[in-house]
Coordinates of C-alpha atoms (C1' of nucleotides) in Angstrom, one line a residue:
Chain Z
M1 CA 0.0 0.0 0.0
D2 CA 1.2 3.5 -0.7
A3 CA 1.8 5.7 2.4
F4 CA -0.8 3.5 3.9
F5 CA -1.7 5.1 7.3
A6 CA -1.5 8.6 5.9
A7 CA -3.5 7.7 2.9
I8 CA -6.3 6.3 5.1
E9 CA -6.4 9.5 7.1
E10 CA -6.5 11.6 4.0
R11 CA -9.3 9.4 2.6
N12 CA -11.3 9.5 5.8
R13 CA -11.2 13.3 6.2
P14 CA -12.0 15.1 3.0
K15 CA -10.7 18.4 4.5
L16 CA -7.2 16.9 4.5
K17 CA -7.3 16.2 0.8
G18 CA -4.0 17.4 -0.8
M19 CA -2.5 18.4 2.5
P20 CA 0.8 17.2 3.8
I21 CA 0.0 14.5 6.4
V22 CA 2.2 12.9 9.0
V23 CA 1.1 10.0 11.1
G24 CA 3.2 9.3 14.2
A25 CA 4.1 10.6 17.6
D26 CA 2.7 13.9 19.0
P27 CA 5.1 16.6 17.9
E28 CA 4.2 18.8 20.9
G29 CA 5.4 21.9 19.2
G30 CA 8.7 20.4 18.3
K31 CA 9.4 18.9 21.8
G32 CA 7.7 15.6 21.2
R33 CA 9.3 12.2 21.6
G34 CA 9.0 9.5 19.0
V35 CA 9.2 9.2 15.3
V36 CA 7.2 9.5 12.1
S37 CA 5.3 6.4 11.2
T38 CA 4.1 7.4 7.8
A39 CA 4.3 10.6 5.8
N40 CA 2.1 11.1 2.7
Y41 CA 3.7 12.1 -0.6
K42 CA 3.0 15.8 -0.1
A43 CA 4.8 15.7 3.3
R44 CA 7.7 13.9 1.7
E45 CA 8.2 17.0 -0.5
Y46 CA 9.1 18.7 2.8
G47 CA 11.7 16.0 3.5
I48 CA 9.5 14.3 6.1
R49 CA 10.0 10.5 6.0
S50 CA 9.2 7.4 7.9
A51 CA 11.3 6.9 11.0
I52 CA 12.7 10.4 11.4
P53 CA 12.3 12.0 14.8
I54 CA 8.9 13.7 15.1
G55 CA 10.7 16.9 16.2
E56 CA 12.6 17.0 13.0
A57 CA 9.4 16.5 11.0
W58 CA 8.0 19.5 13.0
E59 CA 10.9 21.7 12.1
K60 CA 10.6 20.7 8.4
S61 CA 6.9 21.6 8.5
E62 CA 7.7 24.9 10.1
A63 CA 10.3 25.7 7.5
A64 CA 7.7 25.0 4.8
R65 CA 5.1 27.1 6.5
K66 CA 7.4 30.0 6.8
A67 CA 8.1 29.6 3.0
G68 CA 4.3 30.1 2.5
K69 CA 3.4 26.5 2.1
P70 CA 0.7 24.7 4.2
A71 CA 2.0 23.3 7.5
A72 CA 1.8 19.5 7.8
V73 CA -1.1 17.9 9.6
F74 CA 0.2 15.7 12.5
I75 CA -2.0 12.7 13.4
G76 CA -1.5 10.3 16.2
G77 CA -3.0 7.4 14.2
S78 CA -5.7 4.8 14.8
Y79 CA -3.9 1.6 14.4
G80 CA -6.9 -0.6 15.0
D81 CA -8.6 1.1 12.1
Y82 CA -5.6 0.5 9.8
G83 CA -5.8 -3.2 10.7
K84 CA -9.4 -3.3 9.6
V85 CA -8.6 -1.6 6.3
S86 CA -5.7 -4.1 5.9
A87 CA -8.2 -7.0 6.4
N88 CA -10.6 -5.5 3.8
I89 CA -7.8 -5.3 1.3
Y90 CA -6.8 -8.9 2.0
E91 CA -10.4 -9.9 1.2
I92 CA -10.3 -8.1 -2.1
V93 CA -7.1 -9.8 -3.1
R94 CA -8.4 -13.2 -2.0
K95 CA -11.1 -12.9 -4.7
H96 CA -8.4 -13.0 -7.3
V97 CA -5.6 -15.1 -5.8
E98 CA -5.6 -18.2 -3.6
Q99 CA -2.1 -18.2 -2.2
I100 CA -1.3 -15.0 -0.3
E101 CA 1.3 -14.2 2.3
R102 CA 0.6 -11.3 4.6
A103 CA 4.0 -9.8 5.1
S104 CA 2.9 -6.9 7.2
I105 CA -0.1 -4.6 7.8
D106 CA 0.5 -3.0 4.3
E107 CA 2.3 -5.6 2.3
M108 CA 1.6 -9.0 0.9
Y109 CA 3.0 -11.6 -1.5
M110 CA 0.7 -13.3 -4.0
D111 CA 1.6 -16.5 -5.8
L112 CA 0.5 -15.8 -9.3
S113 CA 2.1 -18.8 -10.9
F114 CA -1.4 -20.2 -11.6
A115 CA -1.8 -17.3 -14.2
G116 CA 0.6 -19.1 -16.5
S117 CA 2.0 -16.0 -18.2
Y118 CA 3.2 -12.5 -17.3
E119 CA 0.4 -11.1 -19.4
K120 CA -2.2 -12.8 -17.4
A121 CA -0.5 -11.9 -14.2
I122 CA -0.6 -8.2 -15.2
E123 CA -4.3 -8.5 -15.9
I124 CA -5.0 -9.9 -12.4
C125 CA -2.9 -7.2 -10.8
D126 CA -4.6 -4.5 -12.7
A127 CA -7.9 -5.8 -11.6
I128 CA -6.8 -5.9 -8.0
K129 CA -5.5 -2.4 -8.1
E130 CA -8.7 -1.2 -9.7
E131 CA -10.9 -2.9 -7.1
I132 CA -8.8 -1.5 -4.2
R133 CA -9.1 1.9 -5.7
E134 CA -12.9 1.5 -6.2
Q135 CA -13.8 0.0 -2.8
E136 CA -11.2 1.4 -0.5
K137 CA -10.2 4.6 -2.3
L138 CA -6.5 3.7 -1.8
T139 CA -3.6 3.0 -4.2
C140 CA -1.0 0.4 -4.0
S141 CA 2.1 -0.5 -5.9
I142 CA 2.8 -4.0 -7.2
G143 CA 5.9 -5.8 -8.5
I144 CA 5.7 -8.9 -10.6
G145 CA 8.7 -11.1 -10.8
P146 CA 10.0 -14.7 -10.9
N147 CA 10.3 -14.8 -7.1
K148 CA 9.5 -12.8 -4.0
L149 CA 12.8 -11.0 -3.9
V150 CA 12.6 -9.6 -7.4
A151 CA 8.8 -8.8 -7.0
K152 CA 9.4 -6.9 -3.8
I153 CA 12.2 -4.8 -5.2
A154 CA 10.2 -4.2 -8.3
S155 CA 7.1 -3.1 -6.3
D156 CA 9.2 -0.3 -4.8
R157 CA 10.4 1.1 -8.0
K158 CA 7.4 3.1 -9.2
K159 CA 5.6 4.2 -6.1
P160 CA 2.9 5.4 -5.7
D161 CA 0.3 3.5 -7.8
G162 CA 2.9 1.6 -9.8
L163 CA 3.0 -1.8 -11.5
V164 CA 6.5 -3.0 -12.4
V165 CA 7.1 -6.3 -14.2
V166 CA 10.5 -8.0 -14.3
E167 CA 10.6 -11.2 -16.2
E168 CA 13.3 -13.9 -15.7
K169 CA 15.4 -12.7 -18.6
E170 CA 15.3 -9.1 -17.4
V171 CA 16.3 -9.8 -13.8
Q172 CA 20.0 -9.0 -14.0
D173 CA 19.6 -5.9 -16.1
F174 CA 16.9 -4.7 -13.7
L175 CA 19.0 -5.3 -10.5
D176 CA 22.4 -4.3 -11.7
P177 CA 22.1 -0.4 -11.6
L178 CA 20.3 -0.4 -8.3
S179 CA 21.9 0.4 -4.9
V180 CA 22.7 -2.7 -2.8
R181 CA 20.4 -1.0 -0.2
V182 CA 17.3 -2.1 -2.1
I183 CA 18.1 -5.7 -1.2
P184 CA 15.9 -6.6 1.8
G185 CA 18.3 -7.3 4.7
I186 CA 21.0 -4.9 3.6
G187 CA 20.5 -2.0 6.0
P188 CA 22.7 1.0 7.0
K189 CA 25.4 -1.1 8.7
A190 CA 25.8 -3.6 5.9
E191 CA 25.8 -0.7 3.4
V192 CA 28.7 0.9 5.1
E193 CA 30.6 -2.4 5.3
L194 CA 30.0 -3.0 1.6
Q195 CA 31.1 0.6 0.7
K196 CA 34.5 -0.2 2.4
L197 CA 34.8 -2.9 -0.2
N198 CA 33.9 -0.4 -2.9
I199 CA 30.5 -2.0 -3.4
K200 CA 27.7 0.4 -4.1
A201 CA 25.5 -1.0 -6.9
I202 CA 24.2 -4.5 -7.2
S203 CA 26.5 -4.9 -10.2
D204 CA 29.5 -4.2 -7.9
L205 CA 28.2 -6.8 -5.4
R206 CA 27.9 -9.4 -8.2
K207 CA 31.6 -9.0 -9.1
V208 CA 32.7 -10.1 -5.6
S209 CA 33.3 -13.8 -5.1
L210 CA 31.2 -16.0 -2.9
E211 CA 34.3 -16.7 -0.7
T212 CA 35.0 -13.0 -0.2
L213 CA 31.4 -12.3 0.8
R214 CA 31.4 -15.3 3.2
A215 CA 34.7 -14.2 4.7
H216 CA 33.3 -10.7 5.5
F217 CA 29.7 -11.5 6.3
G218 CA 29.5 -15.2 7.2
K219 CA 26.3 -17.0 6.4
W220 CA 24.7 -13.7 5.4
G221 CA 27.4 -13.2 2.8
G222 CA 26.2 -16.3 0.9
E223 CA 22.7 -14.9 1.0
M224 CA 23.9 -11.6 -0.4
W225 CA 25.7 -13.4 -3.2
R226 CA 22.4 -15.1 -4.2
K227 CA 20.3 -12.0 -3.9
A228 CA 22.6 -10.0 -6.1
R229 CA 21.7 -12.5 -8.8
G230 CA 18.0 -12.3 -8.1
I231 CA 18.1 -15.8 -6.8
S232 CA 15.5 -16.6 -4.1
D233 CA 13.4 -19.7 -3.5
S234 CA 11.5 -18.5 -0.5
P235 CA 7.9 -19.7 -1.0
V236 CA 4.7 -17.7 -0.6
E237 CA 3.6 -18.9 2.9
E238 CA 0.1 -18.3 4.0
S239 CA 0.5 -19.0 7.6
H240 CA 3.1 -17.9 10.0
E241 CA 3.4 -18.7 13.7
T242 CA 3.9 -15.8 16.2
K243 CA 7.1 -16.4 18.0
S244 CA 7.0 -13.5 20.5
V245 CA 4.7 -11.0 22.0
S246 CA 6.0 -7.8 23.5
K247 CA 5.1 -4.4 24.9
Q248 CA 7.5 -1.5 25.4
E249 CA 7.0 2.1 26.5
T250 CA 9.2 5.1 26.0
F251 CA 8.4 7.5 28.7
H252 CA 7.3 11.1 28.2
K253 CA 10.3 12.0 30.3
D254 CA 13.2 9.9 31.5
L255 CA 12.3 8.3 34.9
L256 CA 14.5 7.8 38.0
D257 CA 12.1 6.9 40.8
P258 CA 12.2 3.2 41.5
V259 CA 8.6 3.2 42.8
E260 CA 7.4 4.8 39.7
L261 CA 9.5 2.5 37.5
T262 CA 8.4 -0.7 39.1
G263 CA 4.8 0.5 38.9
V264 CA 5.2 1.0 35.2
L265 CA 6.9 -2.4 34.8
K266 CA 4.1 -4.2 36.6
K267 CA 1.5 -2.6 34.3
L268 CA 3.7 -3.4 31.2
A269 CA 4.0 -7.1 32.3
H270 CA 0.3 -7.3 32.9
D271 CA -0.5 -5.8 29.5
T272 CA 1.9 -8.0 27.7
F273 CA 0.2 -11.0 29.3
G274 CA -3.1 -9.6 28.0
A275 CA -1.7 -9.3 24.5
L276 CA -0.4 -12.9 24.8
K277 CA -3.9 -14.1 25.6
E278 CA -5.5 -12.0 22.9
D279 CA -3.2 -13.7 20.4
G280 CA -4.6 -17.0 21.5
F281 CA -1.7 -18.2 23.6
S282 CA -2.0 -19.7 27.1
G283 CA 1.6 -19.4 28.3
F284 CA 5.2 -18.7 27.8
R285 CA 8.6 -19.9 29.0
T286 CA 11.0 -17.0 28.3
L287 CA 10.6 -13.5 29.6
T288 CA 12.9 -10.7 28.5
L289 CA 13.2 -7.3 30.1
A290 CA 14.6 -4.4 28.2
V291 CA 15.9 -1.3 29.9
R292 CA 16.8 1.7 27.7
F293 CA 18.7 4.4 29.5
K294 CA 19.0 8.1 28.7
G295 CA 21.4 8.2 25.7
F296 CA 19.7 5.1 24.1
D297 CA 22.0 2.6 25.7
T298 CA 19.9 -0.5 26.0
K299 CA 20.3 -3.6 28.2
T300 CA 18.3 -6.8 28.0
V301 CA 18.0 -9.6 30.6
R302 CA 16.0 -12.7 30.3
H303 CA 14.8 -15.7 32.2
T304 CA 13.6 -19.0 30.9
F305 CA 11.4 -21.0 33.1
K306 CA 11.7 -24.8 33.4
N307 CA 8.0 -25.1 32.6
T308 CA 5.4 -23.0 30.8
Q309 CA 4.0 -20.2 32.9
S310 CA 0.4 -19.1 32.4
D311 CA -0.1 -16.7 35.2
A312 CA 0.1 -12.9 35.1
H313 CA 1.3 -12.6 38.6
T314 CA 4.3 -14.9 38.0
L315 CA 5.2 -12.7 35.1
E316 CA 4.9 -9.5 37.0
F317 CA 7.0 -11.0 39.9
E318 CA 9.7 -12.3 37.6
A319 CA 9.8 -9.0 35.6
I320 CA 10.5 -7.1 38.8
K321 CA 13.0 -9.6 39.9
L322 CA 14.9 -9.1 36.6
F323 CA 14.7 -5.4 37.1
L324 CA 16.0 -5.3 40.7
P325 CA 19.8 -5.3 39.8
F326 CA 19.2 -2.2 37.7
L327 CA 17.7 -0.5 40.7
D328 CA 20.4 -1.7 43.1
K329 CA 23.1 -0.3 40.9
R330 CA 21.3 3.0 41.0
R331 CA 21.8 3.3 44.8
N332 CA 25.5 2.8 44.6
E333 CA 26.4 4.7 41.4
R334 CA 25.2 8.0 40.1
A335 CA 21.6 7.9 38.9
R336 CA 21.0 6.7 35.3
P337 CA 17.6 8.0 34.1
I338 CA 15.6 5.4 32.3
R339 CA 14.0 6.2 29.0
L340 CA 12.2 2.9 28.2
L341 CA 11.1 -0.4 29.7
G342 CA 10.0 -3.3 27.6
V343 CA 8.7 -6.8 28.2
R344 CA 8.9 -9.7 25.7
L345 CA 7.5 -13.2 26.0
E346 CA 8.9 -16.1 23.9
K347 CA 8.6 -19.9 23.7
L348 CA 4.9 -19.5 23.6
T349 CA 2.3 -22.2 24.2
Chain L
dT1 C1' 16.2 17.2 16.2
dC2 C1' 17.8 12.7 19.3
dT3 C1' 16.4 8.1 18.0
dG4 C1' 8.3 4.5 18.6
dG5 C1' 6.5 0.0 18.8
dG6 C1' 6.0 -4.7 17.3
dG7 C1' 8.3 -8.1 15.3
dT8 C1' 12.2 -11.8 13.0
dC9 C1' 16.6 -13.8 12.5
dC10 C1' 21.6 -14.5 13.5
dT11 C1' 25.9 -14.8 16.4
dA12 C1' 28.9 -16.1 20.1
dG13 C1' 30.1 -17.9 24.4
dG14 C1' 29.1 -21.1 28.1
dA15 C1' 26.8 -25.0 30.4
dC16 C1' 25.7 -29.5 29.8
dC17 C1' 25.1 -34.1 27.7
dC18 C1' 26.6 -38.4 25.4
Chain M
dT1 C1' 49.9 -31.1 32.6
dC2 C1' 46.0 -32.7 29.2
dT3 C1' 41.8 -32.6 28.0
dG4 C1' 37.6 -34.7 21.0
dG5 C1' 33.4 -34.3 18.5
dG6 C1' 28.7 -33.5 18.0
dG7 C1' 24.7 -31.7 19.8
dT8 C1' 21.1 -28.7 22.5
dC9 C1' 19.8 -25.0 25.4
dC10 C1' 20.3 -20.5 27.4
dT11 C1' 21.8 -15.6 27.6
dA12 C1' 23.0 -11.1 25.6
dG13 C1' 23.5 -8.3 21.9
dG14 C1' 22.7 -6.6 17.4
dA15 C1' 20.9 -5.9 12.5
dC16 C1' 17.0 -5.4 10.1
dC17 C1' 12.0 -4.8 8.6
dC18 C1' 7.4 -2.3 8.4

DNA sequence: TCTGGGGTCCTAGGACCC
DNA sequence: TCTGGGGTCCTAGGACCC
């Protein structure tokens, strides 16, 4: 989906049509904590993008406003509603395609091999795009390729409202000029490491031997070697099992008070357990506590129980037990304000 | 202008087992 | 004065994705 959350807000509120829209944390006049979740294309013209600090987005909006352009509209977001729209879109797609993998709230993979030809696949995708536009008043971008990797990269090339087809014989010419960064799994760190080896484009990556990549990146190096060639055999998988459930909270202001912190942690543990139940699980074995300090330095500690635990009180108790060493340290050393606490449950039943 | 929330996967060291 | 090989599980950290 194109600028999914922002597009839904723009659709729902006719007054916002054509305005720059930012869904994310409350900017609080530039003092807000948090990041941009989604910016629509108008807001992107101001340099506002997903994942940038909300305060920075606010500054960019202010700069535009002073230049005589409309200020961006900041919206907190209604994530439950977005989930419902996502479900509607899934239902539309399902009328055309049987095998679908929901990759995230706004992305899915469709196995179109039943179409038999690229021409037929394009027809199906055109119909899907049309139906989503008609029924949901939203646009999406689709990539068609011989596998998930190529299709995903293709889907990003002509946003918004794009349809990009890359047939087998075109794969290498399509990939070669692109930055290695378009390969899913190559993020900022890997990009820097690759640049040290003078690798920027996928064509550069393809010139490096499998051995060299393995030596630098281990198992992942082998994967990169394959991806640079557009090789991917990952199937379109309809079901996926949830492996963890978590809740975390960044505080409005960094916290120091042990009483306040343990109170927050208890609530967090309780809510995480609620989410676990809501997801249809009865218990867990591993509990991880995350503590993020002022300055973003983050520590995690975990405990794995011998047996499955299915009681909220046990969870709260153990979470606080894991947290105690952080508090003890506080009494001996200088205080370290805490920015975030998080609770994650794994090994679910 | 400091950096959300909810996830997945991988690595590396140590304990432990046969 | 020395201690293999193969495996699993646990912990902590980190990269990455939407």
